[in-house]
XYZ file of C-alpha atoms in Angstrom:
373
model
C 10.780 21.306 -20.046
C 7.470 20.778 -21.512
C 6.214 17.930 -23.847
C 3.472 15.568 -24.584
C 3.829 11.884 -24.964
C 1.975 8.801 -25.300
C 3.346 5.435 -23.895
C 1.455 2.356 -24.901
C 2.681 -0.672 -22.771
C 0.925 -4.250 -22.432
C -2.329 -2.599 -24.299
C -2.502 0.171 -21.951
C -1.814 3.937 -22.759
C -0.821 6.776 -20.464
C -0.938 10.080 -21.726
C 1.109 12.647 -19.804
C 0.925 16.263 -21.052
C 3.362 19.000 -20.089
C 5.189 17.435 -17.169
C 7.029 19.578 -14.765
C 10.530 18.162 -14.753
C 12.967 18.025 -11.788
C 15.929 20.239 -12.576
C 17.927 17.885 -10.715
C 19.486 14.682 -11.754
C 19.270 11.744 -8.846
C 21.938 8.876 -9.083
C 21.229 5.349 -8.060
C 24.092 2.883 -7.822
C 22.609 1.334 -11.052
C 21.620 4.329 -13.160
C 20.522 7.941 -13.055
C 16.976 9.237 -13.005
C 14.635 12.205 -12.710
C 11.124 12.966 -11.510
C 8.359 14.723 -12.990
C 5.427 16.321 -11.110
C 2.121 14.817 -12.680
C -0.087 16.433 -10.250
C 0.276 18.463 -7.020
C -2.241 20.218 -4.542
C -3.531 16.694 -3.272
C -4.480 16.546 0.306
C -2.543 13.742 1.896
C -2.811 11.498 -1.171
C -2.670 7.452 -0.069
C -3.101 5.438 -3.074
C -2.753 5.438 -6.899
C -4.548 2.998 -9.584
C -3.989 3.097 -13.123
C -7.035 2.578 -15.372
C -6.922 0.868 -18.709
C -7.972 4.055 -20.647
C -4.950 5.977 -19.155
C -6.834 7.669 -16.192
C -5.466 7.483 -13.019
C -7.603 7.467 -9.552
C -5.729 9.112 -6.620
C -7.357 8.769 -2.956
C -6.925 11.626 -0.393
C -6.918 10.612 3.104
C -9.483 13.603 3.851
C -12.067 11.710 2.028
C -12.030 12.484 -1.797
C -11.055 10.342 -5.157
C -9.352 12.271 -7.588
C -8.880 11.632 -11.369
C -5.803 12.506 -13.336
C -7.008 12.680 -17.082
C -4.725 13.570 -20.065
C -2.177 14.378 -17.533
C -4.384 16.964 -15.640
C -5.787 16.618 -12.098
C -9.398 16.906 -12.735
C -10.991 19.741 -10.200
C -14.103 17.792 -9.138
C -13.621 14.642 -7.077
C -15.568 11.548 -7.952
C -18.920 11.352 -6.506
C -20.497 8.704 -4.431
C -18.101 7.596 -2.350
C -19.114 5.647 0.776
C -19.558 7.162 4.002
C -16.266 7.531 6.044
C -14.406 9.576 8.697
C -11.124 11.303 8.179
C -9.594 11.066 11.893
C -6.188 10.444 13.124
C -4.414 8.050 10.802
C -7.767 7.016 9.167
C -9.808 8.378 6.312
C -9.745 7.205 2.692
C -7.191 4.589 1.972
C -6.465 2.230 -0.728
C -8.118 1.819 -4.130
C -7.731 -1.239 -5.886
C -9.306 -2.306 -9.551
C -10.972 -5.536 -10.127
C -8.848 -8.169 -11.956
C -11.788 -7.708 -14.786
C -12.059 -4.179 -14.587
C -12.140 -3.531 -18.037
C -15.224 -5.479 -18.320
C -17.311 -4.926 -15.131
C -15.683 -1.270 -14.017
C -15.620 -2.485 -10.526
C -13.157 -0.980 -8.195
C -12.604 -1.444 -4.241
C -11.914 1.164 -1.630
C -10.746 0.745 1.943
C -11.481 3.512 4.472
C -11.802 4.411 7.910
C -15.834 4.389 9.493
C -17.227 5.574 12.624
C -20.495 4.938 14.330
C -21.568 4.912 17.951
C -19.483 1.493 18.726
C -16.162 3.550 17.409
C -13.993 3.621 14.260
C -13.004 0.558 12.121
C -11.369 -0.499 8.864
C -13.878 -1.260 6.058
C -13.847 -2.061 2.335
C -16.523 -1.255 -0.277
C -17.059 -2.318 -3.634
C -18.234 0.177 -6.523
C -18.793 0.502 -9.948
C -17.028 3.617 -11.594
C -18.962 5.333 -14.391
C -15.998 7.483 -15.298
C -17.544 10.613 -13.276
C -18.990 8.782 -9.951
C -19.222 5.320 -8.053
C -22.514 3.619 -8.215
C -23.815 0.303 -6.650
C -21.604 0.838 -3.649
C -21.576 -1.752 -1.217
C -19.637 -2.516 1.965
C -18.121 -6.158 1.827
C -15.851 -6.322 4.799
C -15.820 -4.400 8.094
C -13.269 -5.461 10.710
C -14.702 -5.797 14.195
C -14.754 -5.014 17.052
C -14.599 -1.259 16.695
C -12.402 0.847 18.986
C -12.289 4.644 19.950
C -8.535 5.508 18.967
C -7.471 6.784 15.577
C -4.378 4.712 14.948
C -3.437 1.704 12.854
C -6.273 1.070 10.376
C -3.807 -0.527 7.868
C -5.950 -0.533 4.690
C -3.622 -1.758 2.025
C -5.117 -4.245 -0.368
C -3.921 -6.431 -3.444
C -5.384 -9.082 -5.624
C -3.491 -12.245 -6.283
C -3.390 -14.118 -9.427
C -6.491 -16.217 -8.405
C -8.743 -13.134 -8.037
C -8.590 -13.404 -4.286
C -8.780 -9.917 -2.485
C -6.000 -9.487 0.440
C -6.897 -6.839 3.042
C -4.612 -5.626 5.943
C -6.332 -4.710 9.185
C -3.989 -2.974 11.868
C -3.847 -3.706 15.501
C -5.631 -0.379 16.136
C -2.699 0.336 18.636
C -3.834 -2.245 21.133
C -1.046 -4.647 20.462
C -2.566 -7.925 21.891
C -5.461 -7.833 19.585
C -2.806 -9.019 16.749
C -2.764 -12.320 18.738
C -6.424 -12.773 19.266
C -7.953 -14.318 16.154
C -11.680 -13.573 17.162
C -10.873 -10.126 16.641
C -10.010 -8.947 13.206
C -7.590 -6.454 14.155
C -3.758 -7.450 13.369
C -3.632 -9.579 10.433
C -4.163 -9.946 6.752
C -7.775 -11.024 5.738
C -8.331 -12.684 2.199
C -11.674 -12.533 0.941
C -13.804 -12.849 -2.243
C -14.918 -9.866 -4.442
C -18.360 -10.480 -2.527
C -16.627 -10.296 0.831
C -16.888 -13.792 1.845
C -14.151 -15.930 3.119
C -12.440 -17.993 0.423
C -12.914 -21.523 0.819
C -9.293 -22.657 1.218
C -8.524 -20.149 3.840
C -6.294 -21.519 6.520
C -8.918 -20.896 9.306
C -11.802 -21.849 7.580
C -12.667 -24.878 9.801
C -11.195 -23.416 12.977
C -14.046 -22.141 15.121
C -11.505 -20.240 17.330
C -10.287 -18.033 14.562
C -12.492 -15.578 12.254
C -12.558 -17.274 8.970
C -11.436 -14.528 6.673
C -7.879 -14.643 8.514
C -5.091 -15.335 6.225
C -2.217 -14.534 8.727
C -2.205 -12.786 12.011
C 0.528 -11.020 14.306
C 0.616 -8.330 11.859
C 1.079 -4.687 13.408
C 0.443 -2.055 10.817
C 0.816 -3.183 7.210
C 1.162 -0.168 4.923
C 2.414 -1.670 1.957
C 1.401 -4.972 -0.177
C 2.345 -6.182 -3.823
C 2.512 -9.498 -5.728
C 6.012 -10.976 -6.563
C 6.375 -10.680 -10.491
C 7.663 -14.121 -10.809
C 5.990 -16.340 -7.872
C 2.704 -14.340 -7.315
C 3.120 -14.451 -3.687
C 2.124 -11.307 -1.600
C 4.767 -9.268 -0.228
C 4.179 -6.870 2.577
C 5.824 -4.582 5.001
C 4.487 -3.209 8.303
C 5.315 -0.476 10.649
C 7.143 -1.146 13.758
C 7.022 0.674 16.882
C 10.402 2.407 17.780
C 12.486 0.011 15.419
C 11.552 -3.166 13.687
C 9.775 -2.153 10.656
C 9.627 -5.443 8.441
C 9.272 -6.873 5.097
C 7.387 -10.214 5.077
C 5.997 -12.564 2.542
C 2.554 -13.344 3.226
C 1.762 -17.079 3.684
C -1.233 -18.877 4.596
C -1.637 -19.415 8.558
C 1.338 -17.719 9.418
C 1.962 -15.874 12.606
C 4.216 -12.939 12.071
C 4.615 -12.453 15.818
C 3.455 -9.097 17.027
C 3.786 -8.291 19.961
C 5.349 -11.655 21.191
C 8.581 -10.731 19.055
C 9.850 -7.465 17.740
C 13.349 -5.804 16.871
C 11.609 -2.631 18.283
C 10.801 -1.064 21.655
C 7.640 0.863 22.707
C 7.266 4.745 22.003
C 7.902 5.418 25.671
C 11.380 3.276 25.708
C 10.049 0.564 27.580
C 10.887 -2.864 26.034
C 7.634 -4.678 24.358
C 9.508 -8.247 24.347
C 13.110 -9.739 24.985
C 12.567 -11.834 21.720
C 13.305 -11.184 18.021
C 12.448 -14.780 17.220
C 10.550 -17.750 18.620
C 9.446 -21.178 17.429
C 6.092 -21.046 15.686
C 6.609 -17.340 14.593
C 7.721 -16.166 10.695
C 10.826 -14.136 10.920
C 10.965 -11.069 8.685
C 12.689 -11.105 5.405
C 13.992 -7.899 6.279
C 13.799 -5.212 9.001
C 15.123 -1.710 9.900
C 16.296 -0.388 13.108
C 15.889 2.570 13.390
C 12.382 2.672 11.843
C 11.688 4.313 8.366
C 8.032 4.023 8.725
C 7.537 2.411 5.565
C 4.502 3.182 3.211
C 3.881 1.617 -0.279
C 6.020 -0.830 -2.223
C 6.397 -2.292 -5.578
C 8.618 -4.478 -7.736
C 10.142 -2.868 -10.793
C 9.138 -4.685 -13.858
C 9.308 -2.097 -16.677
C 11.712 -1.431 -19.701
C 12.532 2.173 -18.863
C 15.263 0.948 -16.343
C 16.532 -2.480 -17.388
C 19.062 -2.003 -14.505
C 16.242 -2.126 -11.725
C 14.724 -5.311 -13.105
C 13.381 -7.063 -10.414
C 14.091 -4.618 -7.425
C 11.752 -3.707 -4.719
C 10.990 -0.177 -3.922
C 9.792 0.851 -0.663
C 8.646 4.247 0.298
C 9.504 6.036 3.820
C 7.542 8.514 5.766
C 9.711 9.382 8.629
C 12.881 9.107 6.792
C 11.475 10.775 3.640
C 13.174 8.555 0.743
C 12.736 5.786 -1.632
C 14.430 2.609 -0.502
C 15.518 0.198 -3.393
C 15.995 -3.271 -2.349
C 18.049 -6.207 -4.469
C 16.409 -9.473 -3.587
C 17.941 -12.905 -4.328
C 16.280 -16.163 -3.112
C 14.296 -14.041 -0.382
C 17.374 -12.442 0.581
C 17.980 -8.649 0.601
C 21.759 -8.623 -0.928
C 21.774 -4.862 -1.617
C 19.788 -1.944 -0.056
C 20.191 1.731 -1.096
C 18.618 5.037 -0.210
C 17.197 7.225 -3.064
C 15.443 10.663 -2.978
C 17.162 11.457 0.353
C 17.698 15.242 -0.509
C 13.925 15.564 -1.893
C 12.442 16.378 1.675
C 9.015 14.430 0.967
C 7.213 11.585 2.911
C 6.681 9.085 0.158
C 3.295 7.483 0.954
C 2.936 5.039 -1.850
C 5.140 3.435 -4.598
C 3.518 1.818 -7.909
C 4.800 0.541 -11.010
C 2.972 2.138 -13.819
C 1.864 0.436 -16.966
C 4.253 2.808 -18.845
C 7.472 1.461 -17.505
C 7.956 4.347 -14.902
C 8.041 4.099 -11.191
C 5.311 6.196 -9.730
C 5.037 7.989 -6.305
C 2.810 9.901 -4.062
C 4.047 12.311 -1.360
C 2.287 12.494 2.103
C 1.443 16.275 2.902
C -1.356 18.790 2.726
C 0.093 19.704 -0.938
C 0.973 16.251 -1.802
C 2.399 15.207 -5.426
C 2.253 12.533 -7.908
C 5.576 11.949 -9.319
C 6.735 9.924 -12.121
C 10.347 8.468 -12.016
C 11.915 8.372 -15.529
C 15.580 7.828 -16.947
C 17.782 11.040 -16.940
C 18.363 11.268 -20.443
């Protein structure tokens, strides 16, 4: 089925031209839906951002920033990206827009970077002119570096006050998540210039780097704002078991590796505790692991039945998880798209009222989730 539609929502327009519809109708406990393929042939797409003019930006982990214009994937990548490395789990990761993007055309990228000291996660700020990045400046770098290619994290989100939250993984060295002089294993809150925000919880603590907002986080792969409270919600990979959903609150220790619902990949226990004093328990966890990636609350009009539900992509389990939340309690969990056979890397709430998904493969896709009718 081919058609061209223009959807206008909240002052934003999204043009979708000649989508490729799935022949299959998928069922949720609340409604039926279909998916359309908006773009394909992307190499491990990682993040998706919606521009005010309807253009979409997609990061490819291999180191390219791509544009989708008028429903078509632009062949030539955006020029002017910062120097980065695609190695192991690292590469070009998240892309988020400045809260005043319409006025300043500024965006932020997270990515892996290598030098003679090893690899780390960096954040750069840049101006997007429609074809290329200009005025590229590194504003944050997690130190110290290390040689392995694991657990870069890299998810970012702006809160309603314009603070940027940056997730940094433990880099596969678990004890670093409890050493707050080491940037690994936590969420950092910075200004758009990269400075620690003045009211950060450890701003006056000489034992802790002042950009830290939380610590004890293993490898956050999804962050989003709660539509009502404005709080930052996240999820992170556990080891074998123990994937978590958390609400990111100032100064909290989320316990890794002192407490966990998982075990080491070797089968050896990491901790005999799942909770302890001074540690924030997860709001929800999975055991066995689903390898969550990407998350978004549904706030659109296309699916009133899903209003307020939280959607989480899964890599290992190749599915989309829908969670109904009531008073910070998961009261319903449903697995969707289990027969699609795709690793879901990112989940975004679109300005058109649709839910948008990225699939993680060398021939990755951009999917748009729409009502069955």
